[in-house]
Amino acid sequence: MAEDDTEKTEDPSQKKLDQALEQGDVVKSQEVNTWFMLAASTLALMSFSGSLSHGLSTTMRGLIANSYSIAVDGHALVELFRKIMVEVGGACAMSFLVFVIAAVAGNMLQHRLVWSTEGLMPKFSKISPMAGFKRMFGTQAWVNFGKGLIKLVLIGTVLSMLMWPRRTEMESLISTDPVVLLPYTRSLSLSMFGYVVAIMAVIAAADYLFMYMTWMQRQRMSLQELKEEYKQSEGDPIVKGKIRQLRQQRARQRMMQDVPKASVIITNPTHYAIALQYDQGMGAPICVAKGMDNIALKIREIAGKHDIPIMENPPLARALHATVDVGQEIPPDHYKAVAEIIGIVMKLRRGRR
């Protein structure tokens, strides 16, 4: 049974992939973005937690120590909140910057930046109850549910294995001095983040591979689509054939116009005809026209009208037709044979004179 041209069985072309990118249809795994944000949180906790806590504690100590003298009426209250926001923002600025860089990197790692309004265009499928039902209970929804369940089981299992041996220590934290509690909490949080980041790295890699395969499957093309794209990019084969035929005809007409310039015509005698031009001062004879069968006959007719000598030499005619193009000098291998023929032609001309 012949393959249906409407079945999308062919790999997408580069043009199809570029069009998908322009329309905002790109490979995107949310798990990769999640991994980058978790990694950024871990980095911020390791690098900036000390300076962040010191800056915030200094601000809070000052507020508490001077609370009795702080004015909170009218404009003073607004100014107080402004100062607090500036202090908190300054202390958290580096952490926010790390999060922003992680969010951008998570997207740029998967695809280059895309500016497209295609996703903002109103579509009936976005408000269609049937389309909404398919999104809720379709294949992609079940895949997302499975991914969430796997993440829950893996991360829950690993964290349980991490926390269970420390259950006695954590029970005693109720009566622990806060000075000791904060470093312990920081160390435990770093351990938890480290395990979670490691697990999410595997999940993100697997999810990106799955999303890439799904995206490529969605971009596949049918044979008919490939044919239409080829016509658009390369042109209709019928039109291209006609253009090629017109070019050949024009080139043949120009070639025939140069036949009267020839010094001699070398023939097969009926299948090949090579028109060579040689004048004093030329390095080597030049082929001004060549052809087979009907074209060869036409070259001989024009040569007869302009009294150009026609010399029969089948081996040389075949060799020149195969090795020299119109407008080029003959190859050095044929200098001797052609020189003998041109010498004969010159003797004939002198005899006529």
Coordinates of C-alpha atoms in Angstrom, one line a residue:
M1 CA 0.0 0.0 0.0
A2 CA 1.4 3.4 -0.9
E3 CA 2.3 5.7 1.9
D4 CA -0.2 8.5 2.5
D5 CA 1.3 11.9 1.7
T6 CA -0.7 13.5 4.5
E7 CA 1.0 11.3 7.2
K8 CA 3.7 13.2 9.0
T9 CA 6.5 10.6 8.7
E10 CA 9.4 12.8 7.6
D11 CA 11.9 14.7 9.7
P12 CA 11.3 18.4 9.8
S13 CA 13.4 20.7 7.6
Q14 CA 15.5 23.5 8.9
K15 CA 13.0 26.0 7.5
K16 CA 10.2 24.3 9.5
L17 CA 12.2 24.5 12.7
D18 CA 13.0 28.1 12.2
Q19 CA 9.4 28.9 11.6
A20 CA 8.4 27.1 14.8
L21 CA 11.0 29.2 16.7
E22 CA 9.7 32.4 15.3
Q23 CA 6.2 31.5 16.4
G24 CA 7.4 30.8 19.9
D25 CA 7.1 27.1 19.6
V26 CA 10.3 26.0 21.3
V27 CA 11.6 23.1 23.4
K28 CA 11.1 24.1 27.0
S29 CA 11.3 21.9 30.1
Q30 CA 10.0 23.4 33.3
E31 CA 12.1 21.0 35.3
V32 CA 15.3 22.6 33.9
N33 CA 14.1 26.0 35.1
T34 CA 13.3 24.5 38.5
W35 CA 16.7 23.0 38.7
F36 CA 18.4 26.3 38.0
M37 CA 16.3 28.1 40.6
L38 CA 17.1 25.4 43.2
A39 CA 20.8 25.6 42.3
A40 CA 20.6 29.4 42.7
S41 CA 19.0 29.0 46.1
T42 CA 21.7 26.7 47.2
L43 CA 24.4 29.1 45.9
A44 CA 22.7 32.1 47.7
L45 CA 22.4 30.1 50.9
M46 CA 26.1 29.1 50.8
S47 CA 27.5 32.5 49.7
F48 CA 25.2 35.2 51.0
S49 CA 23.3 33.8 54.0
G50 CA 26.0 35.2 56.4
S51 CA 26.0 38.7 55.1
L52 CA 22.2 38.7 54.6
S53 CA 21.5 37.7 58.2
H54 CA 24.1 40.2 59.5
G55 CA 22.6 43.1 57.6
L56 CA 19.0 42.3 58.6
S57 CA 19.9 41.7 62.2
T58 CA 21.7 45.0 62.4
T59 CA 18.7 46.8 61.0
M60 CA 16.3 45.0 63.3
R61 CA 18.5 45.7 66.4
G62 CA 18.5 49.4 65.6
L63 CA 14.8 49.5 65.3
I64 CA 14.2 47.6 68.5
A65 CA 16.8 49.5 70.5
N66 CA 15.4 52.9 69.4
S67 CA 11.7 52.0 69.1
Y68 CA 10.8 54.5 71.8
S69 CA 12.2 57.4 69.9
I70 CA 11.0 56.6 66.4
A71 CA 8.2 58.8 65.1
V72 CA 5.4 56.9 63.4
D73 CA 2.9 59.6 62.7
G74 CA 2.1 60.9 59.2
H75 CA 5.0 61.4 56.9
A76 CA 7.5 59.9 59.5
L77 CA 5.8 56.5 59.2
V78 CA 6.1 56.5 55.4
E79 CA 9.8 57.5 55.7
L80 CA 10.4 54.7 58.2
F81 CA 8.9 52.0 55.9
R82 CA 11.0 53.4 53.0
K83 CA 14.2 53.1 55.0
I84 CA 13.4 49.6 56.1
M85 CA 12.7 48.6 52.5
V86 CA 16.0 50.1 51.3
E87 CA 17.9 48.2 54.0
V88 CA 16.2 44.9 53.3
G89 CA 16.5 45.4 49.5
G90 CA 20.2 46.2 49.8
A91 CA 20.8 43.1 52.0
C92 CA 18.9 40.8 49.6
A93 CA 20.1 42.4 46.3
M94 CA 22.8 39.8 45.5
S95 CA 20.4 36.9 46.2
F96 CA 17.8 38.5 43.9
L97 CA 20.5 39.0 41.2
V98 CA 21.5 35.3 41.4
F99 CA 17.8 34.3 41.0
V100 CA 17.4 36.5 37.9
I101 CA 20.5 35.1 36.3
A102 CA 19.4 31.6 37.0
A103 CA 16.0 32.2 35.5
V104 CA 17.4 33.7 32.3
A105 CA 20.1 30.9 32.1
G106 CA 17.5 28.2 32.5
N107 CA 15.7 29.4 29.4
M108 CA 18.7 30.3 27.3
L109 CA 20.2 26.9 27.8
Q110 CA 17.2 25.3 26.2
H111 CA 16.7 27.8 23.3
R112 CA 17.8 31.2 22.1
L113 CA 15.9 34.2 23.1
V114 CA 12.6 34.5 21.2
W115 CA 10.5 37.6 20.7
S116 CA 7.1 36.4 19.4
T117 CA 3.5 37.7 19.8
E118 CA 2.0 34.4 18.6
G119 CA 1.2 33.3 22.1
L120 CA -0.7 36.5 22.8
M121 CA -3.0 36.1 19.8
P122 CA -6.6 35.1 20.7
K123 CA -7.4 31.5 19.9
F124 CA -10.7 29.7 20.2
S125 CA -8.9 26.6 21.6
K126 CA -8.0 28.6 24.7
I127 CA -11.6 29.1 25.7
S128 CA -13.1 25.9 24.2
P129 CA -14.4 23.5 26.9
M130 CA -13.4 20.5 24.8
A131 CA -9.9 21.8 24.3
G132 CA -9.7 22.5 28.0
F133 CA -10.9 19.0 28.8
K134 CA -8.2 17.6 26.6
R135 CA -5.5 19.7 28.3
M136 CA -6.7 18.5 31.7
F137 CA -7.0 14.8 30.9
G138 CA -4.8 14.5 27.8
T139 CA -1.5 12.7 27.4
Q140 CA 0.5 15.7 28.5
A141 CA -1.5 16.1 31.7
W142 CA -0.9 12.5 32.6
V143 CA 2.8 12.8 31.8
N144 CA 3.0 15.9 34.1
F145 CA 1.1 14.0 36.8
G146 CA 3.6 11.1 36.5
K147 CA 6.6 13.5 36.6
G148 CA 5.2 15.1 39.8
L149 CA 4.6 11.8 41.4
I150 CA 8.1 10.6 40.6
K151 CA 9.6 13.8 42.0
L152 CA 7.6 13.5 45.2
V153 CA 8.6 9.8 45.7
L154 CA 12.3 10.3 45.0
I155 CA 12.8 13.6 46.9
G156 CA 10.6 12.4 49.8
T157 CA 12.5 9.1 50.0
V158 CA 16.0 10.8 50.0
L159 CA 15.0 13.5 52.5
S160 CA 13.5 10.9 54.8
M161 CA 16.7 8.9 54.7
L162 CA 18.6 12.1 55.5
M163 CA 16.4 13.4 58.3
W164 CA 15.5 10.1 60.0
P165 CA 18.9 9.5 61.6
R166 CA 18.8 13.1 63.0
R167 CA 15.4 12.9 64.6
T168 CA 16.9 12.8 68.1
E169 CA 19.0 15.9 67.4
M170 CA 16.0 17.8 66.0
E171 CA 13.9 17.0 69.1
S172 CA 16.5 18.6 71.3
L173 CA 16.5 21.8 69.2
I174 CA 13.5 23.1 71.2
S175 CA 15.8 23.9 74.2
T176 CA 18.8 24.9 72.1
D177 CA 20.3 28.4 72.2
P178 CA 19.4 30.4 69.1
V179 CA 23.1 31.2 68.6
V180 CA 23.7 27.5 68.0
L181 CA 20.4 26.8 66.3
L182 CA 21.0 29.1 63.3
P183 CA 24.3 27.5 62.2
Y184 CA 22.8 24.0 62.6
T185 CA 19.8 25.0 60.6
R186 CA 22.0 26.4 57.8
S187 CA 24.1 23.2 57.7
L188 CA 21.1 21.0 57.6
S189 CA 19.4 23.1 54.9
L190 CA 22.6 23.0 52.7
S191 CA 22.6 19.2 53.0
M192 CA 18.9 19.0 52.0
F193 CA 19.4 21.4 49.1
G194 CA 22.5 19.5 47.9
Y195 CA 20.5 16.2 47.7
V196 CA 17.5 17.9 46.1
V197 CA 19.7 19.6 43.4
A198 CA 21.4 16.3 42.6
I199 CA 18.1 14.5 42.2
M200 CA 16.5 17.3 40.2
A201 CA 19.6 17.4 37.8
V202 CA 18.7 13.8 36.7
I203 CA 15.0 14.6 36.5
A204 CA 15.6 17.8 34.5
A205 CA 17.9 16.0 32.0
A206 CA 15.4 13.2 31.4
D207 CA 12.5 15.7 31.1
Y208 CA 14.4 17.9 28.6
L209 CA 15.2 14.8 26.5
F210 CA 11.5 13.8 26.6
M211 CA 10.3 17.3 25.7
Y212 CA 12.8 17.5 22.9
M213 CA 11.6 14.2 21.4
T214 CA 8.0 15.4 21.8
W215 CA 8.7 18.7 20.1
M216 CA 10.5 17.0 17.2
Q217 CA 7.6 14.6 16.8
R218 CA 5.3 17.6 16.7
Q219 CA 7.4 19.3 14.0
R220 CA 7.5 16.2 11.7
M221 CA 6.2 16.9 8.1
S222 CA 4.3 14.9 5.5
L223 CA 5.6 14.3 2.1
Q224 CA 3.1 16.8 0.6
E225 CA 4.4 19.5 3.0
L226 CA 8.0 18.7 2.0
K227 CA 7.0 19.0 -1.7
E228 CA 5.3 22.4 -1.1
E229 CA 8.2 23.7 0.9
Y230 CA 10.6 22.6 -1.9
K231 CA 8.5 24.5 -4.4
Q232 CA 8.5 27.6 -2.3
S233 CA 12.2 27.6 -1.6
E234 CA 13.6 26.1 -4.8
G235 CA 10.8 27.0 -7.3
D236 CA 8.4 24.9 -9.3
P237 CA 10.4 22.2 -11.2
I238 CA 8.4 22.8 -14.3
V239 CA 9.1 26.6 -14.3
K240 CA 12.7 25.9 -13.5
G241 CA 12.9 23.5 -16.5
K242 CA 11.4 26.1 -18.8
I243 CA 13.8 28.8 -17.6
R244 CA 16.7 26.4 -18.1
Q245 CA 15.5 25.7 -21.6
L246 CA 15.3 29.4 -22.4
R247 CA 18.8 29.9 -21.1
Q248 CA 20.1 27.1 -23.3
Q249 CA 18.4 28.5 -26.3
R250 CA 19.9 31.9 -25.8
A251 CA 23.3 30.5 -25.2
R252 CA 23.0 28.5 -28.4
Q253 CA 21.9 31.5 -30.3
R254 CA 24.9 33.5 -29.1
M255 CA 27.2 30.5 -29.9
M256 CA 25.8 30.4 -33.5
Q257 CA 26.4 34.1 -33.9
D258 CA 30.1 33.4 -33.2
V259 CA 30.5 30.6 -35.7
P260 CA 31.4 33.1 -38.6
K261 CA 34.5 34.1 -36.5
A262 CA 35.8 30.5 -36.7
S263 CA 39.0 29.6 -38.7
V264 CA 38.1 26.0 -39.1
I265 CA 35.3 23.5 -38.3
I266 CA 36.5 20.0 -37.2
T267 CA 33.8 17.3 -37.6
N268 CA 33.1 13.7 -36.9
P269 CA 31.8 14.1 -39.8
T270 CA 28.0 14.0 -38.9
H271 CA 27.8 13.7 -35.1
Y272 CA 30.2 16.3 -33.8
A273 CA 31.3 19.8 -34.9
I274 CA 33.9 22.0 -33.2
A275 CA 34.4 25.6 -34.4
L276 CA 37.9 26.9 -33.6
Q277 CA 39.2 30.4 -34.0
Y278 CA 42.8 31.2 -34.4
D279 CA 44.4 34.6 -35.3
Q280 CA 48.0 35.8 -35.2
G281 CA 49.1 36.6 -31.7
M282 CA 46.8 34.1 -30.0
G283 CA 48.4 31.7 -27.5
A284 CA 46.2 28.8 -28.7
P285 CA 43.1 28.3 -30.8
I286 CA 39.8 29.1 -29.0
C287 CA 36.5 27.1 -29.3
V288 CA 33.8 29.5 -30.3
A289 CA 31.1 26.8 -30.9
K290 CA 30.5 23.1 -30.5
G291 CA 27.6 20.7 -30.6
M292 CA 26.3 17.3 -31.6
D293 CA 23.8 16.1 -34.2
N294 CA 21.3 18.9 -35.0
I295 CA 23.6 21.6 -33.5
A296 CA 26.6 20.1 -35.4
L297 CA 24.5 20.3 -38.6
K298 CA 23.6 23.9 -38.0
I299 CA 27.3 24.8 -37.3
R300 CA 28.2 23.2 -40.7
E301 CA 25.5 25.1 -42.5
I302 CA 26.6 28.4 -41.1
A303 CA 30.3 27.5 -41.9
G304 CA 29.2 26.7 -45.5
K305 CA 27.5 30.1 -45.9
H306 CA 30.6 32.0 -44.7
D307 CA 33.1 29.8 -46.6
I308 CA 34.8 28.4 -43.4
P309 CA 36.8 25.2 -44.1
I310 CA 35.3 22.0 -42.7
M311 CA 37.9 19.3 -41.8
E312 CA 36.9 15.7 -40.9
N313 CA 38.8 14.2 -38.0
P314 CA 36.5 12.0 -35.9
P315 CA 39.0 11.2 -33.0
L316 CA 40.0 14.8 -32.6
A317 CA 36.4 16.1 -32.9
R318 CA 35.3 13.7 -30.1
A319 CA 38.2 14.6 -27.9
L320 CA 37.8 18.3 -28.3
H321 CA 34.0 18.1 -27.7
A322 CA 34.7 16.2 -24.4
T323 CA 37.5 18.4 -23.1
V324 CA 37.0 22.0 -24.1
D325 CA 34.1 24.4 -23.4
V326 CA 32.9 27.2 -25.5
G327 CA 35.1 30.3 -25.1
Q328 CA 38.1 28.3 -23.8
E329 CA 41.4 27.5 -25.3
I330 CA 42.0 24.0 -26.5
P331 CA 44.0 21.8 -24.1
P332 CA 47.8 21.5 -24.7
D333 CA 47.4 17.8 -25.5
H334 CA 45.7 18.7 -28.7
Y335 CA 48.0 21.5 -29.8
K336 CA 49.9 19.3 -32.4
A337 CA 46.8 17.9 -34.1
V338 CA 45.0 21.2 -34.3
A339 CA 48.2 23.0 -35.5
E340 CA 48.4 20.5 -38.4
I341 CA 44.8 21.2 -39.4
I342 CA 45.2 25.0 -39.1
G343 CA 48.4 24.7 -41.2
I344 CA 46.5 22.9 -43.9
V345 CA 43.8 25.6 -43.8
M346 CA 46.3 28.3 -44.2
K347 CA 47.9 26.6 -47.2
L348 CA 44.5 26.3 -48.8
R349 CA 43.9 30.0 -48.2
R350 CA 47.2 31.0 -49.7
G351 CA 46.5 28.7 -52.7
R352 CA 43.2 30.5 -53.3
R353 CA 44.9 33.8 -53.2

